[in-house]
Each structure stands twice: as C-alpha cells, then as structure tokens.
C-alpha cells in the first residue's frame, strides 16, 4: 500500500510538471522565456514518470529493472544541448550588435563573429 | 487501484501537453518556436510510451522510448543546425 502511494505520487508529480511545462510553451510571451518551460517537462515530468515506472517494476514485477535510468540519463544529458542549440539559432537570427549587452573579457559574442576565411558561395546546380 | 487512477491522470496530462505542443507547432510565431515545440512533443511521446509500458506491464515500450529519445535529439540538433547555417552536412 505504501509502495502504491509512492508510485502514484511520482506519477501525479510527473504529470503535473509535464502539463505545466507544455502550458508554459504557449503561455510565456518571449521566445527566450519560452525556452525555459519545456525543460521542466523534460527533467521533472518525464523523470517522475520514469522513476515511478522503476519503483513499479521493483515492487510488483518478478524482477526489477533499471532500464528507465538510461532514458532519464540520456534526457538529462541532451536537454541542455538542445536548449543551447535552439537559443544560439535564435540569437543568430534575431540578435543585433546594438541590442546585446557587452560580454565580459576580450572576446565578442560567438554568434556575431565572422570567420576570417569563408568559402566561395557554391553555384547552384539546377537541371 | 490508486496506481491506475494516477496512470490515467498522467496519461491525460501528457496527452493535453501533446495537444498544446501541436497547437504551438501549427501556430508558431517563429521557426525556433516550432523546433522547440517539436522537441517538447518528442519528450511527451517518451513519457506516454513509459506510461503505456507501465500500464501493460511489458518491457517492449522501453526500447521504443529509447529510440524515440535518440531520434528526437538528433532531429532537434539537425533542425537547429539548419536554422544556423541553412545546411546540415557541409
């Protein structure tokens, strides 16, 4: 009974966080703020569901499994990378030199730097 | 007993989340938001697959969730790279 309550609590926590994260994707009004909401759905929402699944397998099935830890770990590793990629793409498309604050140190924003050598623009080959 | 109710609740939450992300994919203010919404959609799918595996008591859905997670990551990186460079493999 105690196990059932723990599993149910993890499921409910995961579901609520998933819903809040997805609602934030609609609700927040700045693109960079919108980047913030789905990370909650990733880490806490899916994490809660997978932890519940793990406890369930240990409590009620013949042999417990730790497989779910793999997915959790994979999501924990990849979520910041995708968020970084998307925010960099956003900066690349929308930010201008005047609107960005001055960075610390002697380097400029990596997005704004132009490479010294750039290849010749390829000729399009259209039949 | 209590677990089945909690499972139903979580199914409803993530299903609603999928609908919200679908709305965001269709009516997105920019390309970046569309990619972000697709990434969130993949995450919702993983959660629903995990819940389905728990409800039916099988391990089959675990592999599906793993594959979906990996393909979602690669897809998002490819989309972001396309937004950055206009090209994926240079």
Tab-separated table of N, CA, C and O in Angstrom, chain A residues 21-119:
chain	number	residue	atom	x	y	z
A	21	UNK	N	4.831	22.418	-17.935
A	21	UNK	CA	5.872	22.727	-18.911
A	21	UNK	C	5.300	22.968	-20.293
A	21	UNK	O	5.691	23.908	-20.986
A	22	UNK	N	4.328	22.128	-20.681
A	22	UNK	CA	3.749	22.305	-22.013
A	22	UNK	C	2.872	23.536	-22.093
A	22	UNK	O	2.794	24.188	-23.129
A	23	UNK	N	2.196	23.867	-20.956
A	23	UNK	CA	1.376	25.064	-20.960
A	23	UNK	C	2.249	26.311	-21.036
A	23	UNK	O	1.886	27.296	-21.700
A	24	UNK	N	3.420	26.244	-20.372
A	24	UNK	CA	4.339	27.383	-20.424
A	24	UNK	C	4.801	27.680	-21.829
A	24	UNK	O	5.046	28.831	-22.194
A	25	UNK	N	4.898	26.629	-22.659
A	25	UNK	CA	5.292	26.821	-24.066
A	25	UNK	C	4.305	27.739	-24.788
A	25	UNK	O	4.675	28.486	-25.687
A	26	UNK	N	3.021	27.659	-24.399
A	26	UNK	CA	2.003	28.517	-25.008
A	26	UNK	C	1.943	29.864	-24.302
A	26	UNK	O	1.784	30.909	-24.925
A	27	UNK	N	2.075	29.835	-22.973
A	27	UNK	CA	1.742	30.992	-22.149
A	27	UNK	C	2.810	32.088	-22.202
A	27	UNK	O	2.480	33.261	-22.329
A	28	UNK	N	4.072	31.705	-22.084
A	28	UNK	CA	5.135	32.712	-21.991
A	28	UNK	C	5.229	33.481	-23.302
A	28	UNK	O	4.983	32.932	-24.380
A	29	UNK	N	5.594	34.764	-23.203
A	29	UNK	CA	5.456	35.593	-24.401
A	29	UNK	C	6.781	35.986	-25.051
A	29	UNK	O	6.768	36.592	-26.110
A	30	UNK	N	7.919	35.668	-24.448
A	30	UNK	CA	9.182	35.987	-25.115
A	30	UNK	C	9.838	34.678	-25.561
A	30	UNK	O	9.794	33.693	-24.836
A	31	UNK	N	10.420	34.641	-26.762
A	31	UNK	CA	10.984	33.380	-27.257
A	31	UNK	C	12.026	32.766	-26.327
A	31	UNK	O	12.042	31.552	-26.127
A	32	UNK	N	12.888	33.585	-25.737
A	32	UNK	CA	13.893	33.031	-24.838
A	32	UNK	C	13.265	32.537	-23.539
A	32	UNK	O	13.744	31.595	-22.934
A	33	UNK	N	12.158	33.182	-23.104
A	33	UNK	CA	11.450	32.696	-21.920
A	33	UNK	C	10.759	31.381	-22.223
A	33	UNK	O	10.670	30.502	-21.371
A	34	UNK	N	10.282	31.248	-23.465
A	34	UNK	CA	9.597	30.014	-23.846
A	34	UNK	C	10.544	28.821	-23.822
A	34	UNK	O	10.124	27.689	-23.645
A	35	UNK	N	11.826	29.109	-24.010
A	35	UNK	CA	12.818	28.035	-23.967
A	35	UNK	C	12.890	27.400	-22.584
A	35	UNK	O	13.278	26.246	-22.440
A	36	UNK	N	12.473	28.171	-21.573
A	36	UNK	CA	12.651	27.755	-20.187
A	36	UNK	C	11.613	26.717	-19.765
A	36	UNK	O	11.911	25.837	-18.971
A	37	UNK	N	10.394	26.827	-20.303
A	37	UNK	CA	9.310	25.989	-19.797
A	37	UNK	C	9.474	24.501	-20.114
A	37	UNK	O	9.336	23.669	-19.215
A	38	UNK	N	9.768	24.101	-21.356
A	38	UNK	CA	9.806	22.667	-21.643
A	38	UNK	C	10.917	21.913	-20.936
A	38	UNK	O	10.843	20.693	-20.818
A	39	UNK	N	11.940	22.617	-20.438
A	39	UNK	CA	12.974	21.883	-19.702
A	39	UNK	C	12.416	21.300	-18.415
A	39	UNK	O	12.888	20.256	-17.949
A	40	UNK	N	11.403	21.967	-17.838
A	40	UNK	CA	10.755	21.396	-16.652
A	40	UNK	C	10.026	20.116	-17.021
A	40	UNK	O	10.079	19.130	-16.288
A	41	UNK	N	9.348	20.152	-18.173
A	41	UNK	CA	8.660	18.941	-18.628
A	41	UNK	C	9.658	17.813	-18.845
A	41	UNK	O	9.376	16.652	-18.555
A	42	UNK	N	10.847	18.149	-19.355
A	42	UNK	CA	11.843	17.107	-19.612
A	42	UNK	C	12.350	16.509	-18.326
A	42	UNK	O	12.281	15.290	-18.125
A	43	UNK	N	12.879	17.356	-17.435
A	43	UNK	CA	13.597	16.798	-16.294
A	43	UNK	C	12.636	16.278	-15.239
A	43	UNK	O	12.740	15.126	-14.814
A	44	UNK	N	11.680	17.099	-14.809
A	44	UNK	CA	10.830	16.691	-13.695
A	44	UNK	C	9.657	15.827	-14.156
A	44	UNK	O	9.329	14.843	-13.513
A	45	UNK	N	9.027	16.201	-15.299
A	45	UNK	CA	7.876	15.438	-15.765
A	45	UNK	C	8.236	14.021	-16.158
A	45	UNK	O	7.768	13.047	-15.559
A	46	UNK	N	9.103	13.904	-17.177
A	46	UNK	CA	9.482	12.566	-17.633
A	46	UNK	C	10.277	11.846	-16.551
A	46	UNK	O	10.127	10.628	-16.364
A	47	UNK	N	11.093	12.596	-15.790
A	47	UNK	CA	11.855	11.976	-14.703
A	47	UNK	C	10.938	11.336	-13.680
A	47	UNK	O	11.168	10.197	-13.256
A	48	UNK	N	9.877	12.036	-13.295
A	48	UNK	CA	8.942	11.474	-12.327
A	48	UNK	C	8.267	10.212	-12.840
A	48	UNK	O	8.168	9.211	-12.126
A	49	UNK	N	7.842	10.252	-14.114
A	49	UNK	CA	7.179	9.075	-14.693
A	49	UNK	C	8.135	7.887	-14.739
A	49	UNK	O	7.777	6.750	-14.390
A	50	UNK	N	9.387	8.130	-15.133
A	50	UNK	CA	10.340	7.014	-15.254
A	50	UNK	C	10.721	6.466	-13.880
A	50	UNK	O	10.887	5.249	-13.721
A	51	UNK	N	10.838	7.350	-12.871
A	51	UNK	CA	11.127	6.864	-11.517
A	51	UNK	C	9.957	6.010	-11.012
A	51	UNK	O	10.153	4.946	-10.416
A	52	UNK	N	8.723	6.470	-11.288
A	52	UNK	CA	7.551	5.692	-10.896
A	52	UNK	C	7.567	4.323	-11.565
A	52	UNK	O	7.292	3.298	-10.925
A	53	UNK	N	7.928	4.297	-12.863
A	53	UNK	CA	7.985	3.029	-13.594
A	53	UNK	C	9.033	2.101	-12.987
A	53	UNK	O	8.828	0.886	-12.868
A	54	UNK	N	10.167	2.686	-12.570
A	54	UNK	CA	11.237	1.885	-11.976
A	54	UNK	C	10.794	1.273	-10.649
A	54	UNK	O	10.966	0.072	-10.409
A	55	UNK	N	10.183	2.110	-9.793
A	55	UNK	CA	9.711	1.605	-8.490
A	55	UNK	C	8.638	0.539	-8.699
A	55	UNK	O	8.608	-0.481	-8.004
A	56	UNK	N	7.780	0.753	-9.705
A	56	UNK	CA	6.714	-0.214	-10.003
A	56	UNK	C	7.303	-1.565	-10.357
A	56	UNK	O	6.844	-2.619	-9.893
A	57	UNK	N	8.365	-1.548	-11.203
A	57	UNK	CA	8.952	-2.825	-11.626
A	57	UNK	C	9.594	-3.533	-10.434
A	57	UNK	O	9.551	-4.761	-10.352
A	58	UNK	N	10.168	-2.768	-9.498
A	58	UNK	CA	10.780	-3.420	-8.343
A	58	UNK	C	9.730	-3.956	-7.374
A	58	UNK	O	9.914	-5.001	-6.759
A	59	UNK	N	8.597	-3.229	-7.255
A	59	UNK	CA	7.630	-3.590	-6.230
A	59	UNK	C	6.679	-4.694	-6.689
A	59	UNK	O	6.317	-5.558	-5.901
A	60	UNK	N	6.283	-4.677	-7.984
A	60	UNK	CA	5.177	-5.551	-8.379
A	60	UNK	C	5.529	-6.565	-9.457
A	60	UNK	O	4.721	-7.417	-9.761
A	61	UNK	N	6.707	-6.469	-10.059
A	61	UNK	CA	7.029	-7.431	-11.112
A	61	UNK	C	8.073	-8.416	-10.602
A	61	UNK	O	8.693	-8.214	-9.556
A	62	UNK	N	8.266	-9.485	-11.383
A	62	UNK	CA	9.124	-10.569	-10.929
A	62	UNK	C	10.546	-10.084	-10.682
A	62	UNK	O	11.152	-10.400	-9.660
A	63	UNK	N	11.079	-9.346	-11.659
A	63	UNK	CA	12.419	-8.810	-11.452
A	63	UNK	C	12.441	-7.318	-11.794
A	63	UNK	O	11.859	-6.894	-12.783
A	64	UNK	N	13.091	-6.578	-10.940
A	64	UNK	CA	13.132	-5.131	-11.147
A	64	UNK	C	14.040	-4.764	-12.304
A	64	UNK	O	14.889	-5.543	-12.718
A	65	UNK	N	13.818	-3.582	-12.859
A	65	UNK	CA	14.651	-3.158	-13.982
A	65	UNK	C	15.141	-1.737	-13.728
A	65	UNK	O	14.428	-0.912	-13.164
A	66	UNK	N	16.360	-1.490	-14.134
A	66	UNK	CA	16.923	-0.146	-14.040
A	66	UNK	C	17.049	0.499	-15.412
A	66	UNK	O	17.746	1.486	-15.573
A	67	UNK	N	16.383	-0.113	-16.423
A	67	UNK	CA	16.468	0.421	-17.790
A	67	UNK	C	16.089	1.884	-17.867
A	67	UNK	O	16.701	2.648	-18.586
A	68	UNK	N	15.035	2.239	-17.106
A	68	UNK	CA	14.485	3.582	-17.227
A	68	UNK	C	15.520	4.640	-16.885
A	68	UNK	O	15.461	5.756	-17.391
A	69	UNK	N	16.481	4.248	-16.042
A	69	UNK	CA	17.544	5.184	-15.680
A	69	UNK	C	18.311	5.649	-16.916
A	69	UNK	O	18.780	6.786	-16.974
A	70	UNK	N	18.417	4.738	-17.909
A	70	UNK	CA	19.128	5.083	-19.158
A	70	UNK	C	18.446	6.251	-19.858
A	70	UNK	O	19.107	7.202	-20.271
A	71	UNK	N	17.109	6.169	-19.986
A	71	UNK	CA	16.381	7.242	-20.673
A	71	UNK	C	16.514	8.537	-19.893
A	71	UNK	O	16.759	9.604	-20.457
A	72	UNK	N	16.356	8.437	-18.556
A	72	UNK	CA	16.479	9.643	-17.734
A	72	UNK	C	17.840	10.287	-17.925
A	72	UNK	O	17.953	11.499	-18.123
A	73	UNK	N	18.876	9.466	-17.893
A	73	UNK	CA	20.248	9.974	-18.047
A	73	UNK	C	20.420	10.618	-19.413
A	73	UNK	O	20.981	11.718	-19.543
A	74	UNK	N	19.915	9.916	-20.444
A	74	UNK	CA	20.043	10.445	-21.811
A	74	UNK	C	19.347	11.802	-21.925
A	74	UNK	O	19.898	12.753	-22.497
A	75	UNK	N	18.134	11.896	-21.356
A	75	UNK	CA	17.413	13.174	-21.439
A	75	UNK	C	18.132	14.260	-20.653
A	75	UNK	O	18.204	15.409	-21.091
A	76	UNK	N	18.684	13.899	-19.481
A	76	UNK	CA	19.406	14.891	-18.683
A	76	UNK	C	20.625	15.400	-19.432
A	76	UNK	O	21.002	16.559	-19.291
A	77	UNK	N	21.259	14.523	-20.218
A	77	UNK	CA	22.449	14.962	-20.955
A	77	UNK	C	22.057	15.819	-22.155
A	77	UNK	O	22.668	16.842	-22.433
A	78	UNK	N	21.003	15.387	-22.886
A	78	UNK	CA	20.722	16.049	-24.156
A	78	UNK	C	19.871	17.307	-24.011
A	78	UNK	O	19.927	18.170	-24.882
A	79	UNK	N	19.083	17.439	-22.944
A	79	UNK	CA	18.192	18.607	-22.838
A	79	UNK	C	18.952	19.936	-22.852
A	79	UNK	O	18.570	20.847	-23.603
A	80	UNK	N	20.046	20.102	-22.084
A	80	UNK	CA	20.769	21.378	-22.162
A	80	UNK	C	21.389	21.617	-23.527
A	80	UNK	O	21.473	22.774	-23.979
A	81	UNK	N	21.799	20.538	-24.196
A	81	UNK	CA	22.443	20.709	-25.504
A	81	UNK	C	21.437	21.246	-26.513
A	81	UNK	O	21.713	22.201	-27.253
A	82	UNK	N	20.230	20.643	-26.530
A	82	UNK	CA	19.235	21.133	-27.483
A	82	UNK	C	18.809	22.554	-27.151
A	82	UNK	O	18.636	23.381	-28.056
A	83	UNK	N	18.670	22.859	-25.840
A	83	UNK	CA	18.273	24.220	-25.467
A	83	UNK	C	19.339	25.219	-25.919
A	83	UNK	O	19.021	26.293	-26.455
A	84	UNK	N	20.608	24.840	-25.740
A	84	UNK	CA	21.703	25.719	-26.162
A	84	UNK	C	21.676	25.921	-27.670
A	84	UNK	O	21.827	27.048	-28.165
A	85	UNK	N	21.446	24.845	-28.419
A	85	UNK	CA	21.410	24.948	-29.884
A	85	UNK	C	20.286	25.870	-30.338
A	85	UNK	O	20.487	26.743	-31.194
A	86	UNK	N	19.095	25.677	-29.738
A	86	UNK	CA	17.949	26.473	-30.185
A	86	UNK	C	18.146	27.942	-29.829
A	86	UNK	O	17.855	28.840	-30.630
A	87	UNK	N	18.692	28.204	-28.617
A	87	UNK	CA	18.896	29.610	-28.244
A	87	UNK	C	19.958	30.249	-29.122
A	87	UNK	O	19.858	31.426	-29.486
A	88	UNK	N	20.979	29.472	-29.500
A	88	UNK	CA	22.004	30.037	-30.371
A	88	UNK	C	21.431	30.345	-31.753
A	88	UNK	O	21.740	31.384	-32.351
A	89	UNK	N	20.568	29.445	-32.237
A	89	UNK	CA	19.929	29.714	-33.523
A	89	UNK	C	19.052	30.950	-33.443
A	89	UNK	O	19.020	31.774	-34.370
A	90	UNK	N	18.347	31.103	-32.295
A	90	UNK	CA	17.516	32.298	-32.126
A	90	UNK	C	18.366	33.560	-32.142
A	90	UNK	O	18.038	34.547	-32.819
A	91	UNK	N	19.491	33.544	-31.378
A	91	UNK	CA	20.393	34.703	-31.362
A	91	UNK	C	20.897	35.008	-32.760
A	91	UNK	O	20.960	36.153	-33.194
A	92	UNK	N	21.261	33.937	-33.465
A	92	UNK	CA	21.805	34.104	-34.807
A	92	UNK	C	20.812	34.784	-35.733
A	92	UNK	O	21.180	35.586	-36.581
A	93	UNK	N	19.526	34.470	-35.545
A	93	UNK	CA	18.529	35.013	-36.466
A	93	UNK	C	18.015	36.375	-36.051
A	93	UNK	O	17.613	37.170	-36.892
A	94	UNK	N	17.980	36.653	-34.726
A	94	UNK	CA	17.270	37.853	-34.281
A	94	UNK	C	18.141	38.904	-33.613
A	94	UNK	O	17.776	40.061	-33.595
A	95	UNK	N	19.258	38.514	-32.986
A	95	UNK	CA	20.004	39.487	-32.181
A	95	UNK	C	20.850	40.384	-33.079
A	95	UNK	O	21.401	39.949	-34.091
A	96	UNK	N	20.933	41.656	-32.688
A	96	UNK	CA	21.812	42.590	-33.380
A	96	UNK	C	22.868	43.064	-32.404
A	96	UNK	O	22.717	42.964	-31.193
A	97	UNK	N	23.919	43.641	-32.950
A	97	UNK	CA	25.048	44.015	-32.117
A	97	UNK	C	24.663	45.083	-31.086
A	97	UNK	O	25.194	45.119	-29.987
A	98	UNK	N	23.683	45.934	-31.443
A	98	UNK	CA	23.341	47.032	-30.532
A	98	UNK	C	22.511	46.531	-29.350
A	98	UNK	O	22.610	47.047	-28.241
A	99	UNK	N	21.667	45.503	-29.593
A	99	UNK	CA	20.751	45.095	-28.530
A	99	UNK	C	21.411	44.160	-27.521
A	99	UNK	O	20.910	44.013	-26.419
A	100	UNK	N	22.519	43.516	-27.884
A	100	UNK	CA	23.152	42.572	-26.967
A	100	UNK	C	24.034	43.322	-25.976
A	100	UNK	O	24.692	44.294	-26.339
A	101	UNK	N	24.055	42.904	-24.713
A	101	UNK	CA	24.960	43.540	-23.754
A	101	UNK	C	26.416	43.177	-24.043
A	101	UNK	O	26.708	42.158	-24.672
A	102	UNK	N	27.322	44.043	-23.574
A	102	UNK	CA	28.752	43.823	-23.798
A	102	UNK	C	29.200	42.592	-23.005
A	102	UNK	O	28.948	42.489	-21.807
A	103	UNK	N	29.828	41.598	-23.652
A	103	UNK	CA	30.287	40.430	-22.895
A	103	UNK	C	31.556	40.734	-22.098
A	103	UNK	O	32.304	41.648	-22.434
A	104	UNK	N	31.770	39.930	-21.040
A	104	UNK	CA	32.999	40.082	-20.260
A	104	UNK	C	34.186	39.550	-21.054
A	104	UNK	O	34.036	38.717	-21.936
A	105	UNK	N	35.383	40.033	-20.707
A	105	UNK	CA	36.584	39.552	-21.383
A	105	UNK	C	36.779	40.246	-22.711
A	105	UNK	O	36.055	41.179	-23.070
A	106	UNK	N	37.778	39.783	-23.478
A	106	UNK	CA	38.070	40.471	-24.736
A	106	UNK	C	37.412	39.818	-25.936
A	106	UNK	O	37.584	40.287	-27.052
A	107	UNK	N	36.677	38.728	-25.739
A	107	UNK	CA	36.034	38.108	-26.894
A	107	UNK	C	34.644	38.689	-27.104
A	107	UNK	O	33.982	39.089	-26.152
A	108	UNK	N	34.226	38.682	-28.339
A	108	UNK	CA	32.880	39.152	-28.670
A	108	UNK	C	31.921	37.967	-28.605
A	108	UNK	O	32.320	36.831	-28.361
A	109	UNK	N	30.643	38.231	-28.800
A	109	UNK	CA	29.669	37.143	-28.895
A	109	UNK	C	30.053	36.243	-30.067
A	109	UNK	O	30.331	36.735	-31.165
A	110	UNK	N	30.028	34.926	-29.795
A	110	UNK	CA	30.443	33.988	-30.841
A	110	UNK	C	29.496	34.059	-32.037
A	110	UNK	O	29.896	33.806	-33.172
A	111	UNK	N	28.227	34.404	-31.773
A	111	UNK	CA	27.254	34.456	-32.867
A	111	UNK	C	27.605	35.565	-33.853
A	111	UNK	O	27.413	35.428	-35.067
A	112	UNK	N	28.144	36.676	-33.309
A	112	UNK	CA	28.367	37.837	-34.169
A	112	UNK	C	29.682	37.783	-34.921
A	112	UNK	O	29.881	38.539	-35.862
A	113	UNK	N	30.582	36.884	-34.457
A	113	UNK	CA	31.895	36.863	-35.101
A	113	UNK	C	31.809	36.275	-36.490
A	113	UNK	O	31.188	35.247	-36.714
A	114	UNK	N	32.466	36.957	-37.429
A	114	UNK	CA	32.511	36.430	-38.789
A	114	UNK	C	33.835	35.681	-38.948
A	114	UNK	O	34.878	36.159	-38.515
A	115	UNK	N	33.793	34.536	-39.559
A	115	UNK	CA	35.051	33.818	-39.784
A	115	UNK	C	35.945	34.578	-40.751
A	115	UNK	O	35.461	35.248	-41.676
A	116	UNK	N	37.292	34.465	-40.501
A	116	UNK	CA	38.219	35.194	-41.381
A	116	UNK	C	38.192	34.616	-42.792
A	116	UNK	O	38.263	35.338	-43.770
A	117	UNK	N	38.143	33.290	-42.832
A	117	UNK	CA	38.094	32.653	-44.139
A	117	UNK	C	36.699	32.111	-44.331
A	117	UNK	O	36.161	31.440	-43.475
A	118	UNK	N	36.103	32.448	-45.443
A	118	UNK	CA	34.804	31.845	-45.709
A	118	UNK	C	34.812	31.319	-47.140
A	118	UNK	O	35.400	31.931	-48.031
A	119	UNK	N	34.205	30.184	-47.332
A	119	UNK	CA	34.262	29.564	-48.660
A	119	UNK	C	33.475	30.372	-49.688
A	119	UNK	O	32.609	31.162	-49.362
